[in-house]
Amino acid sequence: MDQNIPYYKTLANRKIDVEKRNLVSVCSLSIKSLVDKACFSNVDDGCEELINFTANLEQILLHQIKPQKNWYGGAETLHFWGYLRTACKNIPQSCINNIDSIENIKSTTAKGRAFIRCALMEKRLSEYLSTAVKQTKLTKKFYMDGAIMLSEEATMICGVLLGLNAIDFSFCLKGQNIDLLGPLSVDYTPYLRYQQSLESTTRDEEEMYILSNTSRTSSILTDDSENSDNKWKQKYKTLENKYRGISEQKGYLEELLRMREKQLDEANVEKQRFIQSLRGVELEQRRERNQLEQVIIELQAQL
C-alpha cells in the first residue's frame, strides 16, 4: 500500500473498483441468461431475467454519477435519464421525445426505465449507449472519476448489448406505473450457482464405476445402465449448451453485420452527398472563371 495515500481513500477506491467489476461481470451474465430465456419462452415485464438485467443496467448508469446542488443548497443525485436525453437527442428517429410525451410517466426514474424498455423494443439500446459514451466531455459533466461510463468497460458493454437485438421485446408503457417496475435490487443467486464441469462429472462416474465392481453382478449391471444414462444425459446437456452458445453468437454476429451494413450505407450516402457538393463547387468555380474571363476581355477591348 502506498504510504502517501490515506487508508480511507484506498478503501474508497477499492469500493469503486469492486462495484465496477461486479456490475460489469453481472451485466454479461444477465444478458446471456436473458438470451437463453428468450430461446424457449416469451420475455415480458414479469420475467426474472429481464428484471435482473434492467436493474443491473440501471446501477451501471447510476455508478459514480455526480450529485447536483438543489435550490436550497443540498446535494441531489442526478439521474441517468438527464444524461441520456442530452446525449441522444440528436440521433435520428430516437425515442427521446416519445418518452417525454407519455402522460403517466413523470419522474426521472420512470422516464429512465421507460427509455430502456423502449430502446429494447427498437433494438437500439446499444446504439444509444454507444452514442452517449463517445461524447466524453458530456459524460464527464455527469459522472465522477472511476465511473463505468468513463471506462473502457462501457464500450465493451455496448458491444455485448448487441446480442439483445436478436430478441423481440414487447412492453406496454401506457397505463402502468413504471416506478414500480424493475426494482434496483439484483438477484445474484442465479449467477452464483456452482455447476460441475463435464470433466469432473466424468471422473466421478469413473470412480463410482470402479467402486461398483466390488458389488454383486446384478448391481454392476444396474450401475452400468445408470452410468450410461447419466453419460448420455450429460452429453445431451453439453450439446444443448453448445447449441445455445452458437445461437447466441449467431444472433450477435447477424446484428453486428446489420449494424455494419447500416454504417456502410450511411457512409455511401454521405460520399454521394459530398461528391454532389464537390461537383456543385466545381461548376460554380467554372462559372465564376468564365465571368472573370469575360470581364478581362471587355477591359482589354476598352483599353
mmCIF file of C-alpha atoms in Angstrom:
data_model
loop_
_atom_site.group_PDB
_atom_site.id
_atom_site.type_symbol
_atom_site.label_atom_id
_atom_site.label_comp_id
_atom_site.label_asym_id
_atom_site.label_seq_id
_atom_site.Cartn_x
_atom_site.Cartn_y
_atom_site.Cartn_z
ATOM 1 C CA MET A 1 0.000 0.000 0.000
ATOM 2 C CA ASP A 2 1.296 3.489 -0.871
ATOM 3 C CA GLN A 3 2.191 5.297 2.349
ATOM 4 C CA ASN A 4 1.333 8.672 0.772
ATOM 5 C CA ILE A 5 -2.326 7.705 0.223
ATOM 6 C CA PRO A 6 -4.593 7.792 3.292
ATOM 7 C CA TYR A 7 -6.103 4.466 4.250
ATOM 8 C CA TYR A 8 -9.702 5.663 3.910
ATOM 9 C CA LYS A 9 -9.035 6.845 0.342
ATOM 10 C CA THR A 10 -7.589 3.460 -0.531
ATOM 11 C CA LEU A 11 -10.710 1.753 0.805
ATOM 12 C CA ALA A 12 -12.917 4.189 -1.120
ATOM 13 C CA ASN A 13 -11.069 3.478 -4.371
ATOM 14 C CA ARG A 14 -11.277 -0.251 -3.725
ATOM 15 C CA LYS A 15 -15.028 0.053 -3.153
ATOM 16 C CA ILE A 16 -15.454 1.819 -6.503
ATOM 17 C CA ASP A 17 -13.331 -0.759 -8.343
ATOM 18 C CA VAL A 18 -15.113 -3.717 -6.753
ATOM 19 C CA GLU A 19 -18.532 -2.263 -7.595
ATOM 20 C CA LYS A 20 -17.381 -1.694 -11.163
ATOM 21 C CA ARG A 21 -16.102 -5.252 -11.615
ATOM 22 C CA ASN A 22 -19.213 -6.760 -10.050
ATOM 23 C CA LEU A 23 -21.621 -4.733 -12.174
ATOM 24 C CA VAL A 24 -19.761 -5.403 -15.425
ATOM 25 C CA SER A 25 -19.476 -9.144 -14.734
ATOM 26 C CA VAL A 26 -23.131 -9.498 -13.767
ATOM 27 C CA CYS A 27 -24.142 -7.473 -16.838
ATOM 28 C CA SER A 28 -22.618 -10.067 -19.176
ATOM 29 C CA LEU A 29 -24.201 -12.929 -17.229
ATOM 30 C CA SER A 30 -27.619 -11.259 -17.123
ATOM 31 C CA ILE A 31 -27.565 -10.709 -20.894
ATOM 32 C CA LYS A 32 -26.633 -14.347 -21.531
ATOM 33 C CA SER A 33 -29.362 -15.615 -19.219
ATOM 34 C CA LEU A 34 -31.904 -13.290 -20.863
ATOM 35 C CA VAL A 35 -30.963 -14.554 -24.335
ATOM 36 C CA ASP A 36 -31.250 -18.160 -23.129
ATOM 37 C CA LYS A 37 -34.659 -17.418 -21.637
ATOM 38 C CA ALA A 38 -35.875 -15.846 -24.885
ATOM 39 C CA CYS A 39 -34.919 -19.006 -26.819
ATOM 40 C CA PHE A 40 -37.597 -21.039 -25.040
ATOM 41 C CA SER A 41 -40.264 -18.574 -23.863
ATOM 42 C CA ASN A 42 -41.545 -15.036 -24.253
ATOM 43 C CA VAL A 43 -39.975 -12.184 -22.286
ATOM 44 C CA ASP A 44 -42.325 -9.767 -20.510
ATOM 45 C CA ASP A 45 -42.177 -7.353 -17.574
ATOM 46 C CA GLY A 46 -42.532 -10.186 -15.080
ATOM 47 C CA CYS A 47 -39.577 -12.154 -16.450
ATOM 48 C CA GLU A 48 -36.969 -12.556 -13.699
ATOM 49 C CA GLU A 49 -34.094 -12.427 -16.205
ATOM 50 C CA LEU A 50 -35.388 -9.121 -17.607
ATOM 51 C CA ILE A 51 -35.775 -7.620 -14.121
ATOM 52 C CA ASN A 52 -32.212 -8.587 -13.233
ATOM 53 C CA PHE A 53 -30.863 -7.147 -16.486
ATOM 54 C CA THR A 54 -32.689 -3.820 -16.241
ATOM 55 C CA ALA A 55 -31.803 -3.459 -12.553
ATOM 56 C CA ASN A 56 -28.149 -4.141 -13.286
ATOM 57 C CA LEU A 57 -28.125 -1.721 -16.226
ATOM 58 C CA GLU A 58 -29.675 0.993 -14.061
ATOM 59 C CA GLN A 59 -26.945 0.511 -11.450
ATOM 60 C CA ILE A 60 -24.301 0.750 -14.188
ATOM 61 C CA LEU A 61 -25.793 4.004 -15.475
ATOM 62 C CA LEU A 62 -26.008 5.366 -11.911
ATOM 63 C CA HIS A 63 -22.482 4.290 -10.924
ATOM 64 C CA GLN A 64 -20.464 7.340 -9.744
ATOM 65 C CA ILE A 65 -22.977 9.810 -11.182
ATOM 66 C CA LYS A 66 -22.370 13.354 -9.941
ATOM 67 C CA PRO A 67 -24.581 14.965 -7.288
ATOM 68 C CA GLN A 68 -26.124 18.331 -8.100
ATOM 69 C CA LYS A 69 -26.952 21.160 -5.713
ATOM 70 C CA ASN A 70 -30.634 21.934 -5.485
ATOM 71 C CA TRP A 71 -32.289 25.294 -4.842
ATOM 72 C CA TYR A 72 -31.915 25.119 -1.034
ATOM 73 C CA GLY A 73 -28.211 24.228 -1.138
ATOM 74 C CA GLY A 74 -28.469 20.480 -0.579
ATOM 75 C CA ALA A 75 -26.909 17.808 -2.725
ATOM 76 C CA GLU A 76 -29.252 15.949 -5.029
ATOM 77 C CA THR A 77 -28.107 12.977 -7.080
ATOM 78 C CA LEU A 78 -28.606 13.254 -10.814
ATOM 79 C CA HIS A 79 -30.357 10.531 -12.779
ATOM 80 C CA PHE A 80 -29.070 8.858 -15.919
ATOM 81 C CA TRP A 81 -32.186 9.961 -17.823
ATOM 82 C CA GLY A 82 -30.912 13.550 -17.975
ATOM 83 C CA TYR A 83 -27.586 12.315 -19.333
ATOM 84 C CA LEU A 84 -29.083 10.028 -21.981
ATOM 85 C CA ARG A 85 -31.681 12.600 -23.030
ATOM 86 C CA THR A 86 -28.936 15.164 -23.641
ATOM 87 C CA ALA A 87 -26.563 12.727 -25.322
ATOM 88 C CA CYS A 88 -29.115 11.049 -27.607
ATOM 89 C CA LYS A 89 -31.381 13.959 -28.530
ATOM 90 C CA ASN A 90 -29.720 14.431 -31.951
ATOM 91 C CA ILE A 91 -29.982 10.776 -33.005
ATOM 92 C CA PRO A 92 -32.342 10.482 -35.998
ATOM 93 C CA GLN A 93 -35.745 8.999 -35.136
ATOM 94 C CA SER A 94 -34.872 8.497 -31.470
ATOM 95 C CA CYS A 95 -37.463 7.694 -28.817
ATOM 96 C CA ILE A 96 -36.437 10.614 -26.549
ATOM 97 C CA ASN A 97 -39.388 12.824 -27.481
ATOM 98 C CA ASN A 98 -41.777 9.888 -27.194
ATOM 99 C CA ILE A 99 -40.697 9.258 -23.593
ATOM 100 C CA ASP A 100 -41.259 12.895 -22.639
ATOM 101 C CA SER A 101 -44.747 12.839 -24.180
ATOM 102 C CA ILE A 102 -46.067 9.835 -22.193
ATOM 103 C CA GLU A 103 -48.576 11.281 -19.727
ATOM 104 C CA ASN A 104 -48.380 8.762 -16.882
ATOM 105 C CA ILE A 105 -44.562 8.899 -16.713
ATOM 106 C CA LYS A 106 -43.498 11.940 -14.695
ATOM 107 C CA SER A 107 -40.409 11.231 -12.572
ATOM 108 C CA THR A 108 -36.892 10.928 -13.989
ATOM 109 C CA THR A 109 -36.652 7.358 -12.650
ATOM 110 C CA ALA A 110 -39.779 6.328 -14.523
ATOM 111 C CA LYS A 111 -38.614 8.018 -17.717
ATOM 112 C CA GLY A 112 -35.225 6.321 -17.488
ATOM 113 C CA ARG A 113 -36.800 2.890 -17.076
ATOM 114 C CA ALA A 114 -39.281 3.575 -19.867
ATOM 115 C CA PHE A 115 -36.384 4.623 -22.099
ATOM 116 C CA ILE A 116 -34.569 1.307 -21.502
ATOM 117 C CA ARG A 117 -37.683 -0.675 -22.426
ATOM 118 C CA CYS A 118 -38.421 1.470 -25.451
ATOM 119 C CA ALA A 119 -34.821 1.111 -26.662
ATOM 120 C CA LEU A 120 -35.072 -2.667 -26.250
ATOM 121 C CA MET A 121 -38.215 -2.744 -28.384
ATOM 122 C CA GLU A 122 -36.495 -0.599 -31.025
ATOM 123 C CA LYS A 123 -33.371 -2.849 -30.887
ATOM 124 C CA ARG A 124 -31.276 0.323 -30.469
ATOM 125 C CA LEU A 125 -30.142 0.179 -26.835
ATOM 126 C CA SER A 126 -26.538 -0.497 -27.854
ATOM 127 C CA GLU A 127 -26.682 2.348 -30.395
ATOM 128 C CA TYR A 128 -27.979 4.847 -27.831
ATOM 129 C CA LEU A 129 -25.353 3.976 -25.209
ATOM 130 C CA SER A 130 -22.548 3.919 -27.784
ATOM 131 C CA THR A 131 -23.504 7.401 -28.923
ATOM 132 C CA ALA A 132 -23.546 8.643 -25.331
ATOM 133 C CA VAL A 133 -20.204 7.053 -24.395
ATOM 134 C CA LYS A 134 -18.465 8.632 -27.396
ATOM 135 C CA GLN A 135 -19.307 12.116 -26.040
ATOM 136 C CA THR A 136 -16.524 12.186 -23.455
ATOM 137 C CA LYS A 137 -16.881 15.837 -22.448
ATOM 138 C CA LEU A 138 -20.595 15.469 -21.818
ATOM 139 C CA THR A 139 -20.088 12.203 -19.913
ATOM 140 C CA LYS A 140 -17.528 13.848 -17.623
ATOM 141 C CA LYS A 141 -20.077 16.540 -16.760
ATOM 142 C CA PHE A 142 -22.455 13.900 -15.422
ATOM 143 C CA TYR A 143 -20.071 11.313 -13.927
ATOM 144 C CA MET A 144 -17.190 11.345 -11.462
ATOM 145 C CA ASP A 145 -13.820 9.663 -11.898
ATOM 146 C CA GLY A 146 -13.984 5.888 -11.715
ATOM 147 C CA ALA A 147 -17.462 5.655 -13.225
ATOM 148 C CA ILE A 148 -18.180 2.754 -15.536
ATOM 149 C CA MET A 149 -19.441 5.129 -18.231
ATOM 150 C CA LEU A 150 -15.966 6.750 -18.299
ATOM 151 C CA SER A 151 -14.068 3.443 -18.517
ATOM 152 C CA GLU A 152 -13.243 1.040 -21.320
ATOM 153 C CA GLU A 153 -15.803 -1.376 -19.903
ATOM 154 C CA ALA A 154 -18.564 0.928 -21.190
ATOM 155 C CA THR A 155 -17.562 0.229 -24.792
ATOM 156 C CA MET A 156 -17.441 -3.488 -24.028
ATOM 157 C CA ILE A 157 -20.938 -3.362 -22.541
ATOM 158 C CA CYS A 158 -22.247 -1.627 -25.663
ATOM 159 C CA GLY A 159 -20.863 -4.485 -27.745
ATOM 160 C CA VAL A 160 -22.404 -7.152 -25.519
ATOM 161 C CA LEU A 161 -25.778 -5.381 -25.685
ATOM 162 C CA LEU A 162 -25.913 -6.098 -29.416
ATOM 163 C CA GLY A 163 -26.844 -9.681 -28.531
ATOM 164 C CA LEU A 164 -30.199 -8.430 -27.208
ATOM 165 C CA ASN A 165 -31.183 -7.242 -30.679
ATOM 166 C CA ALA A 166 -31.962 -10.866 -31.527
ATOM 167 C CA ILE A 167 -34.895 -10.754 -29.056
ATOM 168 C CA ASP A 168 -38.279 -9.284 -29.985
ATOM 169 C CA PHE A 169 -39.329 -7.347 -26.873
ATOM 170 C CA SER A 170 -42.850 -6.075 -26.331
ATOM 171 C CA PHE A 171 -43.804 -3.805 -23.417
ATOM 172 C CA CYS A 172 -46.832 -1.672 -22.667
ATOM 173 C CA LEU A 173 -45.696 1.660 -21.229
ATOM 174 C CA LYS A 174 -49.118 3.297 -21.079
ATOM 175 C CA GLY A 175 -51.414 2.881 -18.123
ATOM 176 C CA GLN A 176 -48.712 1.428 -15.891
ATOM 177 C CA ASN A 177 -46.607 2.874 -13.107
ATOM 178 C CA ILE A 178 -43.063 2.454 -14.368
ATOM 179 C CA ASP A 179 -41.708 3.404 -10.918
ATOM 180 C CA LEU A 180 -42.974 0.042 -9.629
ATOM 181 C CA LEU A 181 -41.316 -1.973 -12.400
ATOM 182 C CA GLY A 182 -37.760 -3.254 -12.389
ATOM 183 C CA PRO A 183 -36.526 -2.756 -8.799
ATOM 184 C CA LEU A 184 -32.900 -1.736 -8.409
ATOM 185 C CA SER A 185 -32.068 -4.845 -6.374
ATOM 186 C CA VAL A 186 -30.394 -7.589 -8.415
ATOM 187 C CA ASP A 187 -30.899 -11.255 -7.573
ATOM 188 C CA TYR A 188 -27.363 -12.654 -7.715
ATOM 189 C CA THR A 189 -28.268 -16.227 -6.807
ATOM 190 C CA PRO A 190 -28.786 -17.431 -10.425
ATOM 191 C CA TYR A 191 -25.241 -16.326 -11.258
ATOM 192 C CA LEU A 192 -23.612 -17.797 -8.149
ATOM 193 C CA ARG A 193 -24.821 -21.372 -8.522
ATOM 194 C CA TYR A 194 -21.989 -23.856 -8.846
ATOM 195 C CA GLN A 195 -22.106 -26.061 -11.939
ATOM 196 C CA GLN A 196 -19.880 -29.131 -12.008
ATOM 197 C CA SER A 197 -17.745 -29.346 -15.135
ATOM 198 C CA LEU A 198 -18.073 -32.202 -17.615
ATOM 199 C CA GLU A 199 -14.569 -33.480 -16.785
ATOM 200 C CA SER A 200 -15.338 -33.569 -13.077
ATOM 201 C CA THR A 201 -18.632 -35.342 -13.695
ATOM 202 C CA THR A 202 -16.953 -37.946 -15.898
ATOM 203 C CA ARG A 203 -14.242 -38.537 -13.321
ATOM 204 C CA ASP A 204 -16.814 -39.046 -10.577
ATOM 205 C CA GLU A 205 -18.678 -41.516 -12.743
ATOM 206 C CA GLU A 206 -15.472 -43.483 -13.368
ATOM 207 C CA GLU A 207 -14.732 -43.637 -9.648
ATOM 208 C CA MET A 208 -18.243 -44.818 -8.921
ATOM 209 C CA TYR A 209 -17.884 -47.468 -11.620
ATOM 210 C CA ILE A 210 -14.649 -48.780 -10.077
ATOM 211 C CA LEU A 211 -16.226 -48.936 -6.635
ATOM 212 C CA SER A 212 -19.246 -50.733 -8.016
ATOM 213 C CA ASN A 213 -17.013 -53.620 -9.227
ATOM 214 C CA THR A 214 -16.882 -54.929 -5.663
ATOM 215 C CA SER A 215 -20.635 -55.356 -5.590
ATOM 216 C CA ARG A 216 -22.713 -58.143 -6.982
ATOM 217 C CA THR A 217 -23.070 -58.743 -10.713
ATOM 218 C CA SER A 218 -26.646 -57.570 -10.774
ATOM 219 C CA SER A 219 -25.752 -54.306 -9.080
ATOM 220 C CA ILE A 220 -22.874 -53.833 -11.524
ATOM 221 C CA LEU A 221 -25.225 -54.170 -14.455
ATOM 222 C CA THR A 222 -27.624 -51.716 -12.844
ATOM 223 C CA ASP A 223 -24.847 -49.225 -12.157
ATOM 224 C CA ASP A 224 -23.559 -49.564 -15.715
ATOM 225 C CA SER A 225 -27.013 -48.829 -17.050
ATOM 226 C CA GLU A 226 -27.384 -45.801 -14.789
ATOM 227 C CA ASN A 227 -23.906 -44.560 -15.667
ATOM 228 C CA SER A 228 -24.683 -44.944 -19.340
ATOM 229 C CA ASP A 229 -27.897 -42.975 -18.925
ATOM 230 C CA ASN A 230 -26.047 -40.280 -16.999
ATOM 231 C CA LYS A 231 -23.390 -40.062 -19.688
ATOM 232 C CA TRP A 232 -25.987 -39.660 -22.399
ATOM 233 C CA LYS A 233 -27.789 -37.017 -20.348
ATOM 234 C CA GLN A 234 -24.518 -35.187 -19.782
ATOM 235 C CA LYS A 235 -23.686 -35.340 -23.483
ATOM 236 C CA TYR A 236 -27.150 -34.022 -24.294
ATOM 237 C CA LYS A 237 -26.723 -31.142 -21.860
ATOM 238 C CA THR A 238 -23.299 -30.366 -23.315
ATOM 239 C CA LEU A 239 -24.670 -30.306 -26.862
ATOM 240 C CA GLU A 240 -27.601 -28.183 -25.723
ATOM 241 C CA ASN A 241 -25.261 -25.649 -24.101
ATOM 242 C CA LYS A 242 -23.113 -25.559 -27.231
ATOM 243 C CA TYR A 243 -26.218 -25.004 -29.343
ATOM 244 C CA ARG A 244 -27.290 -22.128 -27.128
ATOM 245 C CA GLY A 245 -23.857 -20.558 -27.309
ATOM 246 C CA ILE A 246 -23.754 -20.901 -31.089
ATOM 247 C CA SER A 247 -27.260 -19.446 -31.405
ATOM 248 C CA GLU A 248 -26.274 -16.510 -29.221
ATOM 249 C CA GLN A 249 -23.113 -15.902 -31.245
ATOM 250 C CA LYS A 250 -25.107 -16.207 -34.471
ATOM 251 C CA GLY A 251 -27.586 -13.586 -33.303
ATOM 252 C CA TYR A 252 -24.779 -11.297 -32.178
ATOM 253 C CA LEU A 253 -22.900 -11.632 -35.490
ATOM 254 C CA GLU A 254 -26.067 -11.084 -37.518
ATOM 255 C CA GLU A 255 -26.861 -7.942 -35.569
ATOM 256 C CA LEU A 256 -23.252 -6.763 -35.862
ATOM 257 C CA LEU A 257 -23.388 -7.369 -39.630
ATOM 258 C CA ARG A 258 -26.660 -5.443 -39.865
ATOM 259 C CA MET A 259 -25.142 -2.574 -37.934
ATOM 260 C CA ARG A 260 -22.020 -2.527 -40.153
ATOM 261 C CA GLU A 261 -24.152 -2.624 -43.308
ATOM 262 C CA LYS A 262 -26.176 0.288 -41.999
ATOM 263 C CA GLN A 263 -22.991 2.231 -41.278
ATOM 264 C CA LEU A 264 -21.702 1.390 -44.770
ATOM 265 C CA ASP A 265 -24.933 2.596 -46.372
ATOM 266 C CA GLU A 266 -24.763 5.823 -44.376
ATOM 267 C CA ALA A 267 -21.129 6.287 -45.432
ATOM 268 C CA ASN A 268 -22.067 5.735 -49.099
ATOM 269 C CA VAL A 269 -24.884 8.262 -48.828
ATOM 270 C CA GLU A 270 -22.506 10.757 -47.241
ATOM 271 C CA LYS A 271 -19.974 10.050 -50.001
ATOM 272 C CA GLN A 272 -22.546 10.719 -52.732
ATOM 273 C CA ARG A 273 -23.621 13.891 -50.975
ATOM 274 C CA PHE A 274 -20.016 15.033 -50.766
ATOM 275 C CA ILE A 275 -19.422 14.237 -54.458
ATOM 276 C CA GLN A 276 -22.502 16.220 -55.474
ATOM 277 C CA SER A 277 -21.389 19.109 -53.301
ATOM 278 C CA LEU A 278 -17.924 18.962 -54.846
ATOM 279 C CA ARG A 279 -19.385 18.966 -58.339
ATOM 280 C CA GLY A 280 -21.503 21.961 -57.445
ATOM 281 C CA VAL A 281 -18.439 23.825 -56.219
ATOM 282 C CA GLU A 282 -16.559 22.977 -59.421
ATOM 283 C CA LEU A 283 -19.435 24.242 -61.580
ATOM 284 C CA GLU A 284 -19.614 27.436 -59.551
ATOM 285 C CA GLN A 285 -15.864 27.951 -59.945
ATOM 286 C CA ARG A 286 -16.083 27.407 -63.701
ATOM 287 C CA ARG A 287 -18.946 29.892 -63.921
ATOM 288 C CA GLU A 288 -17.010 32.492 -61.966
ATOM 289 C CA ARG A 289 -13.928 31.841 -64.073
ATOM 290 C CA ASN A 290 -15.885 32.383 -67.304
ATOM 291 C CA GLN A 291 -17.349 35.578 -65.902
ATOM 292 C CA LEU A 292 -13.894 36.847 -64.965
ATOM 293 C CA GLU A 293 -12.571 35.980 -68.431
ATOM 294 C CA GLN A 294 -15.408 37.943 -69.998
ATOM 295 C CA VAL A 295 -14.649 40.935 -67.767
ATOM 296 C CA ILE A 296 -10.960 40.757 -68.717
ATOM 297 C CA ILE A 297 -11.820 40.601 -72.402
ATOM 298 C CA GLU A 298 -14.122 43.618 -72.075
ATOM 299 C CA LEU A 299 -11.457 45.604 -70.202
ATOM 300 C CA GLN A 300 -8.854 44.731 -72.807
ATOM 301 C CA ALA A 301 -11.237 45.875 -75.557
ATOM 302 C CA GLN A 302 -11.830 49.177 -73.760
ATOM 303 C CA LEU A 303 -8.088 49.746 -73.334
#
